[in-house]
mmCIF file of C-alpha atoms in Angstrom:
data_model
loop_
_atom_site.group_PDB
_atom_site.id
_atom_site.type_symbol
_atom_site.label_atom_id
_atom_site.label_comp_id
_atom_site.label_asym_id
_atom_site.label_seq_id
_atom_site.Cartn_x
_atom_site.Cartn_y
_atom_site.Cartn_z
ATOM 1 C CA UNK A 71 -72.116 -69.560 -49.589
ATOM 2 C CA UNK A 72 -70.027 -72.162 -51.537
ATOM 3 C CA UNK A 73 -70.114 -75.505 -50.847
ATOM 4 C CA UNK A 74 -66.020 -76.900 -50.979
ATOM 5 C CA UNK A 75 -66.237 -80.595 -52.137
ATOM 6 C CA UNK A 76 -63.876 -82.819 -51.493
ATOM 7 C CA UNK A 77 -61.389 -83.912 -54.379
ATOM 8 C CA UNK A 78 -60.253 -87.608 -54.487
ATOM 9 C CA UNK A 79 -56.869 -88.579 -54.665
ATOM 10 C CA UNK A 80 -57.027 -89.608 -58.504
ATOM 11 C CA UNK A 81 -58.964 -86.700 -59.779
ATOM 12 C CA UNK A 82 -57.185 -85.397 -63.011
ATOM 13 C CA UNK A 83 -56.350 -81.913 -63.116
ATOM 14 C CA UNK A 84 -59.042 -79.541 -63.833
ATOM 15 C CA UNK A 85 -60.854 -78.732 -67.057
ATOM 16 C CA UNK A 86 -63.136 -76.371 -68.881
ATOM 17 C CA UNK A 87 -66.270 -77.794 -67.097
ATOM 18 C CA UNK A 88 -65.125 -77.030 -63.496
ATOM 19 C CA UNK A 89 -64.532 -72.988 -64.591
ATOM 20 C CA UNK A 90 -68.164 -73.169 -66.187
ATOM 21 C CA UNK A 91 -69.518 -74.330 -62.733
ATOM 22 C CA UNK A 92 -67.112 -72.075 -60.586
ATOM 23 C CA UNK A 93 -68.608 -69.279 -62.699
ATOM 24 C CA UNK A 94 -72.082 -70.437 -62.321
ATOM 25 C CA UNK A 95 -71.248 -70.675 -58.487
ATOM 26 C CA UNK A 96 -70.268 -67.342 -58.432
ATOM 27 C CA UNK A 97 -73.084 -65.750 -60.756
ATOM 28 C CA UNK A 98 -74.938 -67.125 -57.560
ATOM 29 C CA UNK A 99 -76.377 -70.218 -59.441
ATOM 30 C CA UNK A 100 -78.339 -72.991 -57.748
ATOM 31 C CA UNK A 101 -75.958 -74.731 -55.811
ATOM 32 C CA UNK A 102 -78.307 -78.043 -56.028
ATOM 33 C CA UNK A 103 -78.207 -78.264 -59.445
ATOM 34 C CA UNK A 104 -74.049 -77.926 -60.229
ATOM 35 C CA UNK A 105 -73.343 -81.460 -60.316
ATOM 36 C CA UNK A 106 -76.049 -81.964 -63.107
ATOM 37 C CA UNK A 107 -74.708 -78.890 -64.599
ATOM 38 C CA UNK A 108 -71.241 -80.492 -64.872
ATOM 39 C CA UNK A 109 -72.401 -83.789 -65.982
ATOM 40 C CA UNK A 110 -74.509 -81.958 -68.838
ATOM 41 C CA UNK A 111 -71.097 -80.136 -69.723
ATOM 42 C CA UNK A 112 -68.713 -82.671 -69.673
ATOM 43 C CA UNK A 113 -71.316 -85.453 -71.393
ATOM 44 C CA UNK A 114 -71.693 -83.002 -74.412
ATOM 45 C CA UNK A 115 -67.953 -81.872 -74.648
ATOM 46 C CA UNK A 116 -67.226 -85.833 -74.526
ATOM 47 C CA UNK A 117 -69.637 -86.545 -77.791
ATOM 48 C CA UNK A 118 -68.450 -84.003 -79.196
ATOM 49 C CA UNK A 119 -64.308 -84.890 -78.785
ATOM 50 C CA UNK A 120 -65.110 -88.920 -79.592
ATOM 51 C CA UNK A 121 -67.063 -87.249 -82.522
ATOM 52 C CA UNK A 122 -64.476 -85.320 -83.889
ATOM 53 C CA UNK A 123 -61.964 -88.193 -82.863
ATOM 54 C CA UNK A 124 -63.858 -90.998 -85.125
ATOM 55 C CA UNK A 125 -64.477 -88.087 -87.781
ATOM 56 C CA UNK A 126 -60.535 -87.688 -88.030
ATOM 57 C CA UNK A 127 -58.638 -91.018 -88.152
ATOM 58 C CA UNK A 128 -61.821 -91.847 -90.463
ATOM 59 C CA UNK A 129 -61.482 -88.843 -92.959
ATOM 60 C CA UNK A 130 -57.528 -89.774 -93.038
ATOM 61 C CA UNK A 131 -58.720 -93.270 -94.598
ATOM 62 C CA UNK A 132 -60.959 -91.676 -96.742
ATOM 63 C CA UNK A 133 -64.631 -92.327 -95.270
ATOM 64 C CA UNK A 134 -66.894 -89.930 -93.173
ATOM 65 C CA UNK A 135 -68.628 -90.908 -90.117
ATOM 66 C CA UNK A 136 -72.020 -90.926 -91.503
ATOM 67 C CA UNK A 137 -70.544 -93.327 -94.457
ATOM 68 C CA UNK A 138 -69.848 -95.511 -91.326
ATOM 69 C CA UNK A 139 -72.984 -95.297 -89.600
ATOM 70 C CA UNK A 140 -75.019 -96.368 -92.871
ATOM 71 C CA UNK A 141 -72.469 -99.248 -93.413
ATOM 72 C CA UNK A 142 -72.543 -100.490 -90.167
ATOM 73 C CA UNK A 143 -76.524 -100.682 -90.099
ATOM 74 C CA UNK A 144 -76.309 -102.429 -93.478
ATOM 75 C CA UNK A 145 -73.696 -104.729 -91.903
ATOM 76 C CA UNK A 146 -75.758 -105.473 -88.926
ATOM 77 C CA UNK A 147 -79.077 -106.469 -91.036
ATOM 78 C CA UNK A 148 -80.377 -109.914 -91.788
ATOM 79 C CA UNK A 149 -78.819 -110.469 -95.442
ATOM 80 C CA UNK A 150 -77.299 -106.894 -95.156
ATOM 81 C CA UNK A 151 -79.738 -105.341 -96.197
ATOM 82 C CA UNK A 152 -83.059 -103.058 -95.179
ATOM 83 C CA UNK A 153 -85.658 -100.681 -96.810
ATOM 84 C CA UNK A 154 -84.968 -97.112 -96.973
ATOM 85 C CA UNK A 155 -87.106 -96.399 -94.087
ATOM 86 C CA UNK A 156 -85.254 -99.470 -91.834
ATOM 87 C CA UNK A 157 -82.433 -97.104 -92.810
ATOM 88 C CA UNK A 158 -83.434 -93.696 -92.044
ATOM 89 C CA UNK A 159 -84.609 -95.310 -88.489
ATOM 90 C CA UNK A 160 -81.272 -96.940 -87.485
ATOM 91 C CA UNK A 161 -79.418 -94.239 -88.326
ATOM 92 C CA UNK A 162 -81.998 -91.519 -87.072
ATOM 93 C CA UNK A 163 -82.074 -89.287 -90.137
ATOM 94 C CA UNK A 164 -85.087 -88.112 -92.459
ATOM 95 C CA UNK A 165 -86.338 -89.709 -96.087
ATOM 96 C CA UNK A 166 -84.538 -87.321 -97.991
ATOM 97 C CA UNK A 167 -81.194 -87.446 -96.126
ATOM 98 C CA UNK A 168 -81.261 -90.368 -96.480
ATOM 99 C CA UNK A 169 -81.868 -90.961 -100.296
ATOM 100 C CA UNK A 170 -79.403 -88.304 -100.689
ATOM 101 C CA UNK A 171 -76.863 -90.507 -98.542
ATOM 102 C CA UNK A 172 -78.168 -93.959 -99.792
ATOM 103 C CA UNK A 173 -77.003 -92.184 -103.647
ATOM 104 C CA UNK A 174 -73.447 -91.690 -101.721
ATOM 105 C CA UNK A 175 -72.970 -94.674 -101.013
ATOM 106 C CA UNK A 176 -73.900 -96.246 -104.465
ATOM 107 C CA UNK A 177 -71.829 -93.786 -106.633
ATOM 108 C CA UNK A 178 -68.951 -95.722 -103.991
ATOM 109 C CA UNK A 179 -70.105 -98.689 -105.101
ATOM 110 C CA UNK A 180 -70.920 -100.181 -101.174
ATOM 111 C CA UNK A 181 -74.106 -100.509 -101.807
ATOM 112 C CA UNK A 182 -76.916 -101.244 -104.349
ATOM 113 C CA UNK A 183 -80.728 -100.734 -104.703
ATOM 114 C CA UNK A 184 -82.825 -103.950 -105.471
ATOM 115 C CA UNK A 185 -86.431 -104.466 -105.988
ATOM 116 C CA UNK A 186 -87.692 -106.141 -103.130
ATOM 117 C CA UNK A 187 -88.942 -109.809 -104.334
ATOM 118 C CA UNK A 188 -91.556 -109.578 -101.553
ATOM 119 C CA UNK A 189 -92.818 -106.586 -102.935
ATOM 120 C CA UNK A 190 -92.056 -105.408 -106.680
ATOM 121 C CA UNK A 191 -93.065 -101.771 -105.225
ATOM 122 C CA UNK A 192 -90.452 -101.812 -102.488
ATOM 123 C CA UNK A 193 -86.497 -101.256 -102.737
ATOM 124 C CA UNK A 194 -84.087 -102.598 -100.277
ATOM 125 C CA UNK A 195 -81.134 -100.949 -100.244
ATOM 126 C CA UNK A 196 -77.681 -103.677 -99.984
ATOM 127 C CA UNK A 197 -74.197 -103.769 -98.829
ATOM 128 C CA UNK A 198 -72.138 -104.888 -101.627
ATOM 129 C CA UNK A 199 -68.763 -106.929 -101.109
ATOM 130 C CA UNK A 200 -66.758 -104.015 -101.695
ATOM 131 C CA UNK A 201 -69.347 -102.236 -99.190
ATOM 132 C CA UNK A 202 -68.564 -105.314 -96.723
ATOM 133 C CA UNK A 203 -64.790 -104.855 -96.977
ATOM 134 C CA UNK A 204 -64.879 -101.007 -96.199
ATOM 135 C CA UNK A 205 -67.297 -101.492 -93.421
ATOM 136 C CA UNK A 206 -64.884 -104.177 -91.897
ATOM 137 C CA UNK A 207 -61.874 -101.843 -92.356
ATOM 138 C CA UNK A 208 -63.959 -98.668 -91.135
ATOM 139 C CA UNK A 209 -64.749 -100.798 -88.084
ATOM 140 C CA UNK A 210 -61.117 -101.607 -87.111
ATOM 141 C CA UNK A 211 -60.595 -97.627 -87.405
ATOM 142 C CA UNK A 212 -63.594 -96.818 -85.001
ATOM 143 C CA UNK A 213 -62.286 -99.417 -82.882
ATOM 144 C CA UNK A 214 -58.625 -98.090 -82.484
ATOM 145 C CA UNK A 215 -60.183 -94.856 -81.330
ATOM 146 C CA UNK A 216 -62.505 -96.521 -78.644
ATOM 147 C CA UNK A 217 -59.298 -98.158 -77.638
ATOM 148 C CA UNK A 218 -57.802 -95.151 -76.999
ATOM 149 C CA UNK A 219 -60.740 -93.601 -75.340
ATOM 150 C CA UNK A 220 -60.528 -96.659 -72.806
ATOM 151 C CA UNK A 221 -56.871 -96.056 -71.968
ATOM 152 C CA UNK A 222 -58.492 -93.025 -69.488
ATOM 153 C CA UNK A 223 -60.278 -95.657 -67.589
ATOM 154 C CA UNK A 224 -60.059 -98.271 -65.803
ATOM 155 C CA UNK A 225 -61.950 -101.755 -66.371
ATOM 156 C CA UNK A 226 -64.134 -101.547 -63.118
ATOM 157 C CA UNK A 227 -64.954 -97.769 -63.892
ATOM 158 C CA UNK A 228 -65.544 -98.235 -67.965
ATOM 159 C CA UNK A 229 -68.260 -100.447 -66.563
ATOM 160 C CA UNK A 230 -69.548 -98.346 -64.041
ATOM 161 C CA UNK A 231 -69.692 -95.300 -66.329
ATOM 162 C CA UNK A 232 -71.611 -97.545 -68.856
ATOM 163 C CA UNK A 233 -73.789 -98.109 -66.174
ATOM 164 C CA UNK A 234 -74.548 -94.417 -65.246
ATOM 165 C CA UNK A 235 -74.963 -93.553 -69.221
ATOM 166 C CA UNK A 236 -77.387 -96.629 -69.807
ATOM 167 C CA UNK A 237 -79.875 -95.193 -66.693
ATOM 168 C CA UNK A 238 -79.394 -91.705 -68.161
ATOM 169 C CA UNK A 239 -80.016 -93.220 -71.883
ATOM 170 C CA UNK A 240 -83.452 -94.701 -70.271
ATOM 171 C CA UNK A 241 -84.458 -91.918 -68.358
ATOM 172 C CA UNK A 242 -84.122 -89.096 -71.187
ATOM 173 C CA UNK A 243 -85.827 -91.989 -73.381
ATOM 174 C CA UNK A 244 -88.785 -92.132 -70.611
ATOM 175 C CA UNK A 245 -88.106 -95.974 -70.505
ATOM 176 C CA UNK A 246 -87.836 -97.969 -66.939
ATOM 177 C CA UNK A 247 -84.698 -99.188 -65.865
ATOM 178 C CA UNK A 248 -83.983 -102.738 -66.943
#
């Protein structure tokens, strides 16, 4: 038996998600577990539009999203810059993606490799000016797509969704609530 929920008055048309779960309800799925189901759904389908999103008005200006990603932990680091393996961990990729990448970005000319004066064994890889400047203009571009993003929403429920995705962040990361 299917359970009719009740629709409030600003609920945008339907979408994708709800025939996935109407056909789940009517393969005779778990009723208990449809609003996780639809979450799941519609929190991968989002990704993956903002992905494709950032990837587009960024490609248009001549710079892929992983370009950004690299620049923007470069950008964030004390002096701009961090060891390959700082790297690899902020941006969540292995070693050799990451050489591969780090190559990239130094054909471009936004960053460099230095010997580390700590240790003459070490390299830390560094945002150049020129790397500076296309992070800074890369960053306005990200930003005019989060802008748009937050035209769907609300103030009150852009903060309550950031909320809900925070709790989910710590639970799939097995971390307490904070």
């Amino acid at each position: 038996m299917s359970r009719e929920r009740a629709v409030p008055v600003n609920t945008p048309p339907r979408d994708a998600v709800d025939d996935l779960v109407d056909a789940v309800r009517r393969g005779g799925g778990d009723e208990s577990v449809l609003g996780a189901k639809s979450l799941s759904y519609r929190l991968r389908r989002v990704a993956h539009q903002l992905e494709l999103a950032m990837r587009r008005e960024l490609s248009a200006h001549g710079i892929e999203l992983w370009e950004l990603e690299m620049l923007a932990a470069l950008k964030r680091a004390p002096e701009h810059r961090l060891t390959p393996g700082q790297v690899m961990a902020a941006v969540e990729l292995t070693s050799g993606s990451v050489t591969h990448r780090i190559t990239r970005l130094e054909a471009r000319g936004w960053v460099r490799r230095d010997k580390d004066p700590g240790d003459r064994r070490s390299v830390l890889v560094t945002l150049t000016a020129e790397g500076k400047q296309q992070a800074l203009a890369s960053f306005a571009l990200k930003t005019e797509v989060e802008r748009e993003i937050a035209k769907a929403l609300d103030p009150e429920t852009i903060d309550v969704v950031n909320d809900a995705l925070r709790r989910v962040s710590h639970h799939l990361k097995g971390k307490d609530e904070q």
